[in-house]
């Protein structure tokens, strides 16, 4: 089983699921597992785009001749712009001083366009893709009918929880703060993609609802646990059945902070060991630790935060914002 949605399809065809949704779809219930298809989660993100003052971005390579040259250079020489996905930088940060581990992810792309490459900015630009990585909203996957070829009903329920809406507000404001730093002055032009007039909570909420996209990290619909809504136990065995396990991202009780590929591979390798039965590897003795002072403050002091309503490309690099409060030991 390859995914959160794929697991649901398997269970539907096997008549294992929550009784009411299956009965409503005209499917006989053989084994009632009410948690199947529930607890659906996903990462999502928005694009925050800027014009670039210098002619150095990929928007200058969108003409047919440039595309042909990039393709030929990759095919015959294995070099050039075609060898990378162009997400050359990124990062994870904490949105607040009270947060222990990063809860916001960034990708930086040296171009301003949609994911599918359509509607690129005419002129040079760049963008930051960002979103909260600990979503609280939950959706579901449910069968529509007994026909296995009919697509299921998928409801991600994005932004249902206020925590997720506030998470996106922080993403937008922190992105603007980062791009407003003096180091970006030679490159940063006007903010586009709705632009600098989007400032209030309501304006940011509307921008997010209109532009957010999935990052294709669905999980959680056959979650692991011991309660009545859990589908598999800690050994990945389907509760109440013998000889059936689930080994994919659908068993994650909550969304991992980062992308799903590595944790899903980890899960699959662990499932293989559970089935084959070899002894566990010895505990790792690799040293781990945190840098001195890590987690005590969000920043060491007052950051320079340019105003989005100033002059010179919308930036005023003289404004400062107070640092986040110090994190206490019991936070």
PDB file of C-alpha atoms in Angstrom:
ATOM      1  CA  UNK A   1       0.000   0.000   0.000  1.00  0.00           C
ATOM      2  CA  UNK A   2       1.572   3.188  -1.171  1.00  0.00           C
ATOM      3  CA  UNK A   3      -0.220   6.087   0.410  1.00  0.00           C
ATOM      4  CA  UNK A   4      -2.793   7.416   2.815  1.00  0.00           C
ATOM      5  CA  UNK A   5      -5.415   7.367   0.061  1.00  0.00           C
ATOM      6  CA  UNK A   6      -4.259   4.044  -1.380  1.00  0.00           C
ATOM      7  CA  UNK A   7      -4.672   2.316   1.976  1.00  0.00           C
ATOM      8  CA  UNK A   8      -8.243   3.546   2.173  1.00  0.00           C
ATOM      9  CA  UNK A   9      -9.020   2.069  -1.241  1.00  0.00           C
ATOM     10  CA  UNK A  10      -7.588  -1.291  -0.176  1.00  0.00           C
ATOM     11  CA  UNK A  11      -9.688  -1.337   2.956  1.00  0.00           C
ATOM     12  CA  UNK A  12     -12.809  -0.372   1.021  1.00  0.00           C
ATOM     13  CA  UNK A  13     -12.368  -3.280  -1.384  1.00  0.00           C
ATOM     14  CA  UNK A  14     -11.763  -5.580   1.580  1.00  0.00           C
ATOM     15  CA  UNK A  15     -14.897  -4.274   3.332  1.00  0.00           C
ATOM     16  CA  UNK A  16     -12.899  -3.084   6.334  1.00  0.00           C
ATOM     17  CA  UNK A  17     -13.876   0.395   7.410  1.00  0.00           C
ATOM     18  CA  UNK A  18     -16.151   2.491   9.535  1.00  0.00           C
ATOM     19  CA  UNK A  19     -19.568   0.885   9.363  1.00  0.00           C
ATOM     20  CA  UNK A  20     -21.708   3.918   8.596  1.00  0.00           C
ATOM     21  CA  UNK A  21     -19.705   5.304   5.634  1.00  0.00           C
ATOM     22  CA  UNK A  22     -19.523   1.864   4.015  1.00  0.00           C
ATOM     23  CA  UNK A  23     -23.192   1.131   4.568  1.00  0.00           C
ATOM     24  CA  UNK A  24     -24.101   4.508   3.106  1.00  0.00           C
ATOM     25  CA  UNK A  25     -22.065   3.584   0.013  1.00  0.00           C
ATOM     26  CA  UNK A  26     -23.850   0.244  -0.317  1.00  0.00           C
ATOM     27  CA  UNK A  27     -20.937  -1.877   0.902  1.00  0.00           C
ATOM     28  CA  UNK A  28     -21.389  -4.762   3.309  1.00  0.00           C
ATOM     29  CA  UNK A  29     -19.329  -4.326   6.484  1.00  0.00           C
ATOM     30  CA  UNK A  30     -17.244  -7.381   7.371  1.00  0.00           C
ATOM     31  CA  UNK A  31     -14.957  -5.812   9.977  1.00  0.00           C
ATOM     32  CA  UNK A  32     -15.842  -2.484  11.575  1.00  0.00           C
ATOM     33  CA  UNK A  33     -12.862  -0.144  12.007  1.00  0.00           C
ATOM     34  CA  UNK A  34     -14.301   3.356  12.445  1.00  0.00           C
ATOM     35  CA  UNK A  35     -10.899   5.022  12.161  1.00  0.00           C
ATOM     36  CA  UNK A  36     -10.251   3.933   8.570  1.00  0.00           C
ATOM     37  CA  UNK A  37     -10.299   6.997   6.355  1.00  0.00           C
ATOM     38  CA  UNK A  38     -10.454   9.466   9.244  1.00  0.00           C
ATOM     39  CA  UNK A  39      -7.649  11.675  10.609  1.00  0.00           C
ATOM     40  CA  UNK A  40      -6.526  12.777   7.122  1.00  0.00           C
ATOM     41  CA  UNK A  41      -3.760  15.399   7.278  1.00  0.00           C
ATOM     42  CA  UNK A  42      -1.592  17.202   4.770  1.00  0.00           C
ATOM     43  CA  UNK A  43       0.986  19.963   4.516  1.00  0.00           C
ATOM     44  CA  UNK A  44       0.032  23.015   2.481  1.00  0.00           C
ATOM     45  CA  UNK A  45       1.798  26.208   1.494  1.00  0.00           C
ATOM     46  CA  UNK A  46       1.519  29.595  -0.172  1.00  0.00           C
ATOM     47  CA  UNK A  47       3.819  31.455  -2.559  1.00  0.00           C
ATOM     48  CA  UNK A  48       5.137  34.867  -1.575  1.00  0.00           C
ATOM     49  CA  UNK A  49       6.657  36.393  -4.685  1.00  0.00           C
ATOM     50  CA  UNK A  50       8.917  39.374  -5.273  1.00  0.00           C
ATOM     51  CA  UNK A  51      10.234  41.165  -8.310  1.00  0.00           C
ATOM     52  CA  UNK A  52      14.019  40.951  -8.584  1.00  0.00           C
ATOM     53  CA  UNK A  53      16.094  44.049  -9.285  1.00  0.00           C
ATOM     54  CA  UNK A  54      18.802  42.064 -11.057  1.00  0.00           C
ATOM     55  CA  UNK A  55      18.402  39.949 -14.233  1.00  0.00           C
ATOM     56  CA  UNK A  56      19.601  36.736 -12.613  1.00  0.00           C
ATOM     57  CA  UNK A  57      16.484  34.588 -12.097  1.00  0.00           C
ATOM     58  CA  UNK A  58      14.962  31.716 -14.038  1.00  0.00           C
ATOM     59  CA  UNK A  59      12.257  34.008 -15.385  1.00  0.00           C
ATOM     60  CA  UNK A  60      14.845  35.102 -17.932  1.00  0.00           C
ATOM     61  CA  UNK A  61      15.091  31.517 -19.240  1.00  0.00           C
ATOM     62  CA  UNK A  62      11.431  30.881 -20.043  1.00  0.00           C
ATOM     63  CA  UNK A  63      11.610  31.499 -23.796  1.00  0.00           C
ATOM     64  CA  UNK A  64      11.522  28.467 -26.149  1.00  0.00           C
ATOM     65  CA  UNK A  65      15.167  28.801 -27.228  1.00  0.00           C
ATOM     66  CA  UNK A  66      16.430  28.879 -23.635  1.00  0.00           C
ATOM     67  CA  UNK A  67      14.303  25.857 -22.741  1.00  0.00           C
ATOM     68  CA  UNK A  68      15.707  23.948 -25.721  1.00  0.00           C
ATOM     69  CA  UNK A  69      19.268  24.819 -24.762  1.00  0.00           C
ATOM     70  CA  UNK A  70      18.692  23.741 -21.136  1.00  0.00           C
ATOM     71  CA  UNK A  71      17.226  20.436 -22.281  1.00  0.00           C
ATOM     72  CA  UNK A  72      19.990  19.674 -24.763  1.00  0.00           C
ATOM     73  CA  UNK A  73      22.701  20.588 -22.257  1.00  0.00           C
ATOM     74  CA  UNK A  74      21.231  18.156 -19.759  1.00  0.00           C
ATOM     75  CA  UNK A  75      20.691  15.336 -22.268  1.00  0.00           C
ATOM     76  CA  UNK A  76      24.151  15.459 -23.835  1.00  0.00           C
ATOM     77  CA  UNK A  77      26.396  16.976 -21.168  1.00  0.00           C
ATOM     78  CA  UNK A  78      24.546  16.244 -17.920  1.00  0.00           C
ATOM     79  CA  UNK A  79      25.071  19.753 -16.647  1.00  0.00           C
ATOM     80  CA  UNK A  80      23.426  23.150 -16.517  1.00  0.00           C
ATOM     81  CA  UNK A  81      20.068  24.301 -15.193  1.00  0.00           C
ATOM     82  CA  UNK A  82      18.431  20.984 -16.065  1.00  0.00           C
ATOM     83  CA  UNK A  83      20.314  19.014 -13.401  1.00  0.00           C
ATOM     84  CA  UNK A  84      18.574  20.661 -10.434  1.00  0.00           C
ATOM     85  CA  UNK A  85      15.022  21.138  -9.234  1.00  0.00           C
ATOM     86  CA  UNK A  86      16.002  24.743  -8.398  1.00  0.00           C
ATOM     87  CA  UNK A  87      14.901  24.629  -4.774  1.00  0.00           C
ATOM     88  CA  UNK A  88      18.455  25.536  -3.893  1.00  0.00           C
ATOM     89  CA  UNK A  89      17.797  26.717  -0.361  1.00  0.00           C
ATOM     90  CA  UNK A  90      15.268  26.232   2.381  1.00  0.00           C
ATOM     91  CA  UNK A  91      14.926  26.002   6.095  1.00  0.00           C
ATOM     92  CA  UNK A  92      12.904  25.218   9.181  1.00  0.00           C
ATOM     93  CA  UNK A  93      12.262  27.750  11.941  1.00  0.00           C
ATOM     94  CA  UNK A  94      10.241  28.094  15.112  1.00  0.00           C
ATOM     95  CA  UNK A  95       7.302  30.468  14.755  1.00  0.00           C
ATOM     96  CA  UNK A  96       7.407  31.438  18.410  1.00  0.00           C
ATOM     97  CA  UNK A  97       9.837  31.327  21.300  1.00  0.00           C
ATOM     98  CA  UNK A  98       7.603  28.871  23.173  1.00  0.00           C
ATOM     99  CA  UNK A  99       7.910  26.267  20.390  1.00  0.00           C
ATOM    100  CA  UNK A 100      10.608  23.647  21.020  1.00  0.00           C
ATOM    101  CA  UNK A 101      11.053  22.330  17.478  1.00  0.00           C
ATOM    102  CA  UNK A 102      10.648  24.106  14.121  1.00  0.00           C
ATOM    103  CA  UNK A 103       7.059  24.342  12.929  1.00  0.00           C
ATOM    104  CA  UNK A 104       7.466  26.395   9.731  1.00  0.00           C
ATOM    105  CA  UNK A 105       9.176  25.256   6.536  1.00  0.00           C
ATOM    106  CA  UNK A 106      10.570  27.454   3.750  1.00  0.00           C
ATOM    107  CA  UNK A 107      11.593  26.751   0.174  1.00  0.00           C
ATOM    108  CA  UNK A 108      13.303  29.427  -1.901  1.00  0.00           C
ATOM    109  CA  UNK A 109      12.969  29.392  -5.683  1.00  0.00           C
ATOM    110  CA  UNK A 110      14.931  31.780  -7.945  1.00  0.00           C
ATOM    111  CA  UNK A 111      11.860  32.334 -10.118  1.00  0.00           C
ATOM    112  CA  UNK A 112       8.336  33.711  -9.773  1.00  0.00           C
ATOM    113  CA  UNK A 113       5.781  31.337 -11.289  1.00  0.00           C
ATOM    114  CA  UNK A 114       3.262  28.660 -10.401  1.00  0.00           C
ATOM    115  CA  UNK A 115       4.272  25.115  -9.540  1.00  0.00           C
ATOM    116  CA  UNK A 116       3.166  23.932 -12.975  1.00  0.00           C
ATOM    117  CA  UNK A 117       5.355  26.562 -14.648  1.00  0.00           C
ATOM    118  CA  UNK A 118       2.409  28.533 -16.000  1.00  0.00           C
ATOM    119  CA  UNK A 119       1.936  32.284 -15.736  1.00  0.00           C
ATOM    120  CA  UNK A 120       5.576  33.169 -14.966  1.00  0.00           C
ATOM    121  CA  UNK A 121       6.302  36.756 -14.021  1.00  0.00           C
ATOM    122  CA  UNK A 122       7.185  38.909 -17.010  1.00  0.00           C
ATOM    123  CA  UNK A 123      10.498  40.181 -15.801  1.00  0.00           C
ATOM    124  CA  UNK A 124      12.758  38.761 -13.131  1.00  0.00           C
ATOM    125  CA  UNK A 125      11.496  37.550  -9.780  1.00  0.00           C
ATOM    126  CA  UNK A 126      11.867  35.050  -6.959  1.00  0.00           C
ATOM    127  CA  UNK A 127       9.580  33.493  -4.401  1.00  0.00           C
ATOM    128  CA  UNK A 128       9.400  31.818  -1.031  1.00  0.00           C
ATOM    129  CA  UNK A 129       7.087  28.855  -0.524  1.00  0.00           C
ATOM    130  CA  UNK A 130       6.068  28.484   3.098  1.00  0.00           C
ATOM    131  CA  UNK A 131       3.524  26.827   5.335  1.00  0.00           C
ATOM    132  CA  UNK A 132       2.985  25.579   8.901  1.00  0.00           C
ATOM    133  CA  UNK A 133       4.261  22.021   9.284  1.00  0.00           C
ATOM    134  CA  UNK A 134       2.142  20.919  12.230  1.00  0.00           C
ATOM    135  CA  UNK A 135      -1.415  21.129  10.889  1.00  0.00           C
ATOM    136  CA  UNK A 136      -4.226  20.672  13.392  1.00  0.00           C
ATOM    137  CA  UNK A 137      -7.093  20.411  10.898  1.00  0.00           C
ATOM    138  CA  UNK A 138      -8.314  16.899  10.102  1.00  0.00           C
ATOM    139  CA  UNK A 139     -10.217  15.547   7.118  1.00  0.00           C
ATOM    140  CA  UNK A 140     -11.313  12.174   5.790  1.00  0.00           C
ATOM    141  CA  UNK A 141     -11.358   9.771   2.831  1.00  0.00           C
ATOM    142  CA  UNK A 142     -14.644   7.916   2.265  1.00  0.00           C
ATOM    143  CA  UNK A 143     -16.075   5.552  -0.316  1.00  0.00           C
ATOM    144  CA  UNK A 144     -18.753   6.979  -2.610  1.00  0.00           C
ATOM    145  CA  UNK A 145     -20.079   3.643  -3.823  1.00  0.00           C
ATOM    146  CA  UNK A 146     -19.347  -0.071  -4.043  1.00  0.00           C
ATOM    147  CA  UNK A 147     -17.631   0.479  -7.406  1.00  0.00           C
ATOM    148  CA  UNK A 148     -13.863   0.124  -6.780  1.00  0.00           C
ATOM    149  CA  UNK A 149     -13.163   2.234  -9.878  1.00  0.00           C
ATOM    150  CA  UNK A 150     -15.012   5.273  -8.572  1.00  0.00           C
ATOM    151  CA  UNK A 151     -12.803   7.865  -6.918  1.00  0.00           C
ATOM    152  CA  UNK A 152     -13.390   8.272  -3.177  1.00  0.00           C
ATOM    153  CA  UNK A 153     -14.565  11.419  -1.459  1.00  0.00           C
ATOM    154  CA  UNK A 154     -11.476  13.246  -0.173  1.00  0.00           C
ATOM    155  CA  UNK A 155     -11.892  16.159   2.225  1.00  0.00           C
ATOM    156  CA  UNK A 156      -8.653  17.626   3.579  1.00  0.00           C
ATOM    157  CA  UNK A 157     -10.504  20.265   5.582  1.00  0.00           C
ATOM    158  CA  UNK A 158      -7.604  22.708   5.316  1.00  0.00           C
ATOM    159  CA  UNK A 159      -7.706  25.739   7.643  1.00  0.00           C
ATOM    160  CA  UNK A 160     -10.545  24.300   9.717  1.00  0.00           C
ATOM    161  CA  UNK A 161      -8.648  25.032  12.928  1.00  0.00           C
ATOM    162  CA  UNK A 162      -7.694  28.511  14.071  1.00  0.00           C
ATOM    163  CA  UNK A 163      -4.185  27.256  14.894  1.00  0.00           C
ATOM    164  CA  UNK A 164      -3.601  26.576  11.188  1.00  0.00           C
ATOM    165  CA  UNK A 165      -4.910  29.971  10.135  1.00  0.00           C
ATOM    166  CA  UNK A 166      -2.659  31.656  12.694  1.00  0.00           C
ATOM    167  CA  UNK A 167       0.216  29.472  11.476  1.00  0.00           C
ATOM    168  CA  UNK A 168      -0.121  30.855   7.961  1.00  0.00           C
ATOM    169  CA  UNK A 169      -0.289  34.419   9.259  1.00  0.00           C
ATOM    170  CA  UNK A 170       3.037  33.844  10.990  1.00  0.00           C
ATOM    171  CA  UNK A 171       4.473  32.272   7.840  1.00  0.00           C
ATOM    172  CA  UNK A 172       3.572  35.304   5.739  1.00  0.00           C
ATOM    173  CA  UNK A 173       4.841  37.844   8.253  1.00  0.00           C
ATOM    174  CA  UNK A 174       8.079  36.013   9.010  1.00  0.00           C
ATOM    175  CA  UNK A 175       8.769  35.549   5.303  1.00  0.00           C
ATOM    176  CA  UNK A 176       8.398  39.275   4.767  1.00  0.00           C
ATOM    177  CA  UNK A 177      10.731  39.904   7.685  1.00  0.00           C
ATOM    178  CA  UNK A 178      13.394  37.612   6.242  1.00  0.00           C
ATOM    179  CA  UNK A 179      13.186  39.064   2.736  1.00  0.00           C
ATOM    180  CA  UNK A 180      13.267  42.586   4.208  1.00  0.00           C
ATOM    181  CA  UNK A 181      16.752  42.089   5.666  1.00  0.00           C
ATOM    182  CA  UNK A 182      19.554  44.372   4.370  1.00  0.00           C
ATOM    183  CA  UNK A 183      21.263  41.413   2.663  1.00  0.00           C
ATOM    184  CA  UNK A 184      18.338  41.262   0.231  1.00  0.00           C
ATOM    185  CA  UNK A 185      18.404  44.981  -0.631  1.00  0.00           C
ATOM    186  CA  UNK A 186      20.312  44.503  -3.926  1.00  0.00           C
ATOM    187  CA  UNK A 187      17.738  41.952  -5.135  1.00  0.00           C
ATOM    188  CA  UNK A 188      14.369  42.702  -3.536  1.00  0.00           C
ATOM    189  CA  UNK A 189      11.816  44.565  -5.625  1.00  0.00           C
ATOM    190  CA  UNK A 190       8.108  45.001  -5.067  1.00  0.00           C
ATOM    191  CA  UNK A 191       6.166  42.195  -3.425  1.00  0.00           C
ATOM    192  CA  UNK A 192       3.797  40.679  -5.958  1.00  0.00           C
ATOM    193  CA  UNK A 193       1.226  37.851  -5.734  1.00  0.00           C
ATOM    194  CA  UNK A 194      -1.365  40.039  -3.982  1.00  0.00           C
ATOM    195  CA  UNK A 195       1.354  42.354  -2.731  1.00  0.00           C
ATOM    196  CA  UNK A 196       2.175  44.516   0.217  1.00  0.00           C
ATOM    197  CA  UNK A 197      -1.387  45.768   0.776  1.00  0.00           C
ATOM    198  CA  UNK A 198      -2.225  42.382   2.327  1.00  0.00           C
ATOM    199  CA  UNK A 199      -1.474  43.154   5.975  1.00  0.00           C
ATOM    200  CA  UNK A 200      -4.341  42.450   8.385  1.00  0.00           C
ATOM    201  CA  UNK A 201      -5.279  39.003   9.680  1.00  0.00           C
ATOM    202  CA  UNK A 202      -8.409  38.992   7.514  1.00  0.00           C
ATOM    203  CA  UNK A 203      -6.461  40.035   4.417  1.00  0.00           C
ATOM    204  CA  UNK A 204      -3.833  37.347   4.970  1.00  0.00           C
ATOM    205  CA  UNK A 205      -6.536  34.740   5.640  1.00  0.00           C
ATOM    206  CA  UNK A 206      -8.237  35.617   2.339  1.00  0.00           C
ATOM    207  CA  UNK A 207      -4.903  35.485   0.479  1.00  0.00           C
ATOM    208  CA  UNK A 208      -4.130  32.051   1.948  1.00  0.00           C
ATOM    209  CA  UNK A 209      -7.563  30.617   1.133  1.00  0.00           C
ATOM    210  CA  UNK A 210      -7.319  31.794  -2.466  1.00  0.00           C
ATOM    211  CA  UNK A 211      -3.747  30.707  -3.180  1.00  0.00           C
ATOM    212  CA  UNK A 212      -2.691  27.844  -0.889  1.00  0.00           C
ATOM    213  CA  UNK A 213      -1.749  24.518  -2.458  1.00  0.00           C
ATOM    214  CA  UNK A 214      -1.064  21.027  -1.215  1.00  0.00           C
ATOM    215  CA  UNK A 215       2.537  19.917  -0.835  1.00  0.00           C
ATOM    216  CA  UNK A 216       1.361  16.324  -1.408  1.00  0.00           C
ATOM    217  CA  UNK A 217       2.109  14.927   2.044  1.00  0.00           C
ATOM    218  CA  UNK A 218      -1.179  13.158   2.930  1.00  0.00           C
ATOM    219  CA  UNK A 219      -1.094  10.810   5.893  1.00  0.00           C
ATOM    220  CA  UNK A 220      -2.951   9.558   8.943  1.00  0.00           C
ATOM    221  CA  UNK A 221      -6.004   7.692   7.613  1.00  0.00           C
ATOM    222  CA  UNK A 222      -5.026   4.334   9.181  1.00  0.00           C
ATOM    223  CA  UNK A 223      -3.367   5.744  12.225  1.00  0.00           C
ATOM    224  CA  UNK A 224      -1.394   3.786  14.777  1.00  0.00           C
ATOM    225  CA  UNK A 225      -2.609   3.650  18.361  1.00  0.00           C
ATOM    226  CA  UNK A 226      -4.439   1.692  21.028  1.00  0.00           C
ATOM    227  CA  UNK A 227      -7.743   3.592  21.249  1.00  0.00           C
ATOM    228  CA  UNK A 228     -11.027   2.834  19.493  1.00  0.00           C
ATOM    229  CA  UNK A 229     -10.211   5.032  16.462  1.00  0.00           C
ATOM    230  CA  UNK A 230      -6.787   3.464  15.869  1.00  0.00           C
ATOM    231  CA  UNK A 231      -6.544   1.183  12.834  1.00  0.00           C
ATOM    232  CA  UNK A 232      -3.184  -0.498  13.496  1.00  0.00           C
ATOM    233  CA  UNK A 233      -1.262  -1.272  16.668  1.00  0.00           C
ATOM    234  CA  UNK A 234       2.386  -0.501  17.395  1.00  0.00           C
ATOM    235  CA  UNK A 235       3.374  -3.544  15.331  1.00  0.00           C
ATOM    236  CA  UNK A 236       1.481  -2.151  12.296  1.00  0.00           C
ATOM    237  CA  UNK A 237      -1.047  -4.996  12.607  1.00  0.00           C
ATOM    238  CA  UNK A 238      -4.628  -4.172  11.700  1.00  0.00           C
ATOM    239  CA  UNK A 239      -6.653  -4.322  14.897  1.00  0.00           C
ATOM    240  CA  UNK A 240      -8.959  -7.311  15.151  1.00  0.00           C
ATOM    241  CA  UNK A 241      -7.472  -9.191  12.196  1.00  0.00           C
ATOM    242  CA  UNK A 242      -4.621 -11.630  11.670  1.00  0.00           C
ATOM    243  CA  UNK A 243      -2.060 -11.593   8.887  1.00  0.00           C
ATOM    244  CA  UNK A 244      -2.609  -8.012   7.745  1.00  0.00           C
ATOM    245  CA  UNK A 245      -0.348  -5.009   8.342  1.00  0.00           C
ATOM    246  CA  UNK A 246      -0.218  -1.494   6.971  1.00  0.00           C
ATOM    247  CA  UNK A 247       3.202  -0.017   6.193  1.00  0.00           C
ATOM    248  CA  UNK A 248       2.827   3.420   4.660  1.00  0.00           C
ATOM    249  CA  UNK A 249       2.297   7.041   5.664  1.00  0.00           C
ATOM    250  CA  UNK A 250      -1.341   6.402   6.530  1.00  0.00           C
ATOM    251  CA  UNK A 251      -0.327   4.961   9.921  1.00  0.00           C
ATOM    252  CA  UNK A 252       1.287   8.197  11.154  1.00  0.00           C
ATOM    253  CA  UNK A 253      -0.878   9.529  14.006  1.00  0.00           C
ATOM    254  CA  UNK A 254       0.217  13.082  13.196  1.00  0.00           C
ATOM    255  CA  UNK A 255       1.990  14.776  10.318  1.00  0.00           C
ATOM    256  CA  UNK A 256       5.803  14.674  10.543  1.00  0.00           C
ATOM    257  CA  UNK A 257       7.373  18.123  10.682  1.00  0.00           C
ATOM    258  CA  UNK A 258       9.120  17.670   7.317  1.00  0.00           C
ATOM    259  CA  UNK A 259       8.541  15.775   4.066  1.00  0.00           C
ATOM    260  CA  UNK A 260       7.158  12.228   4.172  1.00  0.00           C
ATOM    261  CA  UNK A 261       9.644  10.331   2.015  1.00  0.00           C
ATOM    262  CA  UNK A 262      12.312   9.628   4.645  1.00  0.00           C
ATOM    263  CA  UNK A 263       9.929   8.729   7.510  1.00  0.00           C
ATOM    264  CA  UNK A 264       7.933   6.460   5.187  1.00  0.00           C
ATOM    265  CA  UNK A 265      11.109   4.624   4.141  1.00  0.00           C
ATOM    266  CA  UNK A 266      12.031   4.317   7.821  1.00  0.00           C
ATOM    267  CA  UNK A 267       8.595   2.868   8.569  1.00  0.00           C
ATOM    268  CA  UNK A 268       8.835   0.372   5.708  1.00  0.00           C
ATOM    269  CA  UNK A 269      12.263  -0.830   6.848  1.00  0.00           C
ATOM    270  CA  UNK A 270      10.988  -1.233  10.394  1.00  0.00           C
ATOM    271  CA  UNK A 271       7.956  -3.143   9.117  1.00  0.00           C
ATOM    272  CA  UNK A 272      10.283  -5.465   7.212  1.00  0.00           C
ATOM    273  CA  UNK A 273      12.204  -6.200  10.399  1.00  0.00           C
ATOM    274  CA  UNK A 274       8.970  -6.810  12.317  1.00  0.00           C
ATOM    275  CA  UNK A 275       7.830  -9.352   9.737  1.00  0.00           C
ATOM    276  CA  UNK A 276      11.210 -11.074   9.260  1.00  0.00           C
ATOM    277  CA  UNK A 277      12.014 -11.043  12.958  1.00  0.00           C
ATOM    278  CA  UNK A 278      15.734 -10.150  13.159  1.00  0.00           C
ATOM    279  CA  UNK A 279      16.968  -8.689  16.444  1.00  0.00           C
ATOM    280  CA  UNK A 280      17.045  -4.948  16.845  1.00  0.00           C
ATOM    281  CA  UNK A 281      20.232  -3.112  16.030  1.00  0.00           C
ATOM    282  CA  UNK A 282      22.185  -1.871  19.049  1.00  0.00           C
ATOM    283  CA  UNK A 283      21.326   1.595  20.274  1.00  0.00           C
ATOM    284  CA  UNK A 284      23.251   4.356  18.556  1.00  0.00           C
ATOM    285  CA  UNK A 285      25.976   6.024  20.572  1.00  0.00           C
ATOM    286  CA  UNK A 286      26.352   8.939  18.149  1.00  0.00           C
ATOM    287  CA  UNK A 287      26.699  12.171  20.126  1.00  0.00           C
ATOM    288  CA  UNK A 288      23.783  14.560  19.846  1.00  0.00           C
ATOM    289  CA  UNK A 289      23.204  17.930  21.390  1.00  0.00           C
ATOM    290  CA  UNK A 290      22.058  21.482  20.982  1.00  0.00           C
ATOM    291  CA  UNK A 291      24.141  24.577  20.511  1.00  0.00           C
ATOM    292  CA  UNK A 292      24.651  26.630  23.637  1.00  0.00           C
ATOM    293  CA  UNK A 293      21.653  28.866  24.203  1.00  0.00           C
ATOM    294  CA  UNK A 294      19.534  27.083  21.613  1.00  0.00           C
ATOM    295  CA  UNK A 295      15.831  27.443  22.301  1.00  0.00           C
ATOM    296  CA  UNK A 296      16.222  30.127  24.930  1.00  0.00           C
ATOM    297  CA  UNK A 297      15.269  32.925  22.587  1.00  0.00           C
ATOM    298  CA  UNK A 298      13.741  33.197  19.160  1.00  0.00           C
ATOM    299  CA  UNK A 299      16.425  35.773  18.288  1.00  0.00           C
ATOM    300  CA  UNK A 300      19.435  37.254  20.054  1.00  0.00           C
ATOM    301  CA  UNK A 301      17.981  40.757  19.911  1.00  0.00           C
ATOM    302  CA  UNK A 302      15.892  43.239  17.985  1.00  0.00           C
ATOM    303  CA  UNK A 303      15.787  42.357  14.271  1.00  0.00           C
ATOM    304  CA  UNK A 304      15.785  44.867  11.482  1.00  0.00           C
ATOM    305  CA  UNK A 305      12.407  44.478   9.889  1.00  0.00           C
ATOM    306  CA  UNK A 306      11.662  46.597   6.866  1.00  0.00           C
ATOM    307  CA  UNK A 307       8.230  48.113   6.574  1.00  0.00           C
ATOM    308  CA  UNK A 308       6.132  46.699   3.753  1.00  0.00           C
ATOM    309  CA  UNK A 309       4.646  50.138   3.144  1.00  0.00           C
ATOM    310  CA  UNK A 310       7.833  52.175   2.827  1.00  0.00           C
ATOM    311  CA  UNK A 311       9.494  53.631  -0.228  1.00  0.00           C
ATOM    312  CA  UNK A 312      12.119  52.154  -2.517  1.00  0.00           C
ATOM    313  CA  UNK A 313      10.363  49.005  -3.654  1.00  0.00           C
ATOM    314  CA  UNK A 314       8.052  49.073  -0.665  1.00  0.00           C
ATOM    315  CA  UNK A 315      10.814  48.673   1.904  1.00  0.00           C
ATOM    316  CA  UNK A 316      12.003  50.837   4.776  1.00  0.00           C
ATOM    317  CA  UNK A 317      15.005  49.205   6.409  1.00  0.00           C
ATOM    318  CA  UNK A 318      14.950  51.465   9.464  1.00  0.00           C
ATOM    319  CA  UNK A 319      12.047  49.922  11.320  1.00  0.00           C
ATOM    320  CA  UNK A 320      12.766  47.415  14.100  1.00  0.00           C
ATOM    321  CA  UNK A 321      10.458  44.958  15.808  1.00  0.00           C
ATOM    322  CA  UNK A 322      10.794  43.649  19.369  1.00  0.00           C
ATOM    323  CA  UNK A 323      12.259  40.215  19.863  1.00  0.00           C
ATOM    324  CA  UNK A 324       9.984  37.383  20.849  1.00  0.00           C
ATOM    325  CA  UNK A 325       9.742  36.841  24.609  1.00  0.00           C
ATOM    326  CA  UNK A 326      12.250  34.657  26.388  1.00  0.00           C
ATOM    327  CA  UNK A 327      11.198  31.041  26.624  1.00  0.00           C
ATOM    328  CA  UNK A 328      10.877  29.855  30.212  1.00  0.00           C
ATOM    329  CA  UNK A 329      11.863  26.419  31.419  1.00  0.00           C
ATOM    330  CA  UNK A 330       8.243  25.245  31.709  1.00  0.00           C
ATOM    331  CA  UNK A 331       7.115  26.659  28.345  1.00  0.00           C
TER     332      UNK A 331
END
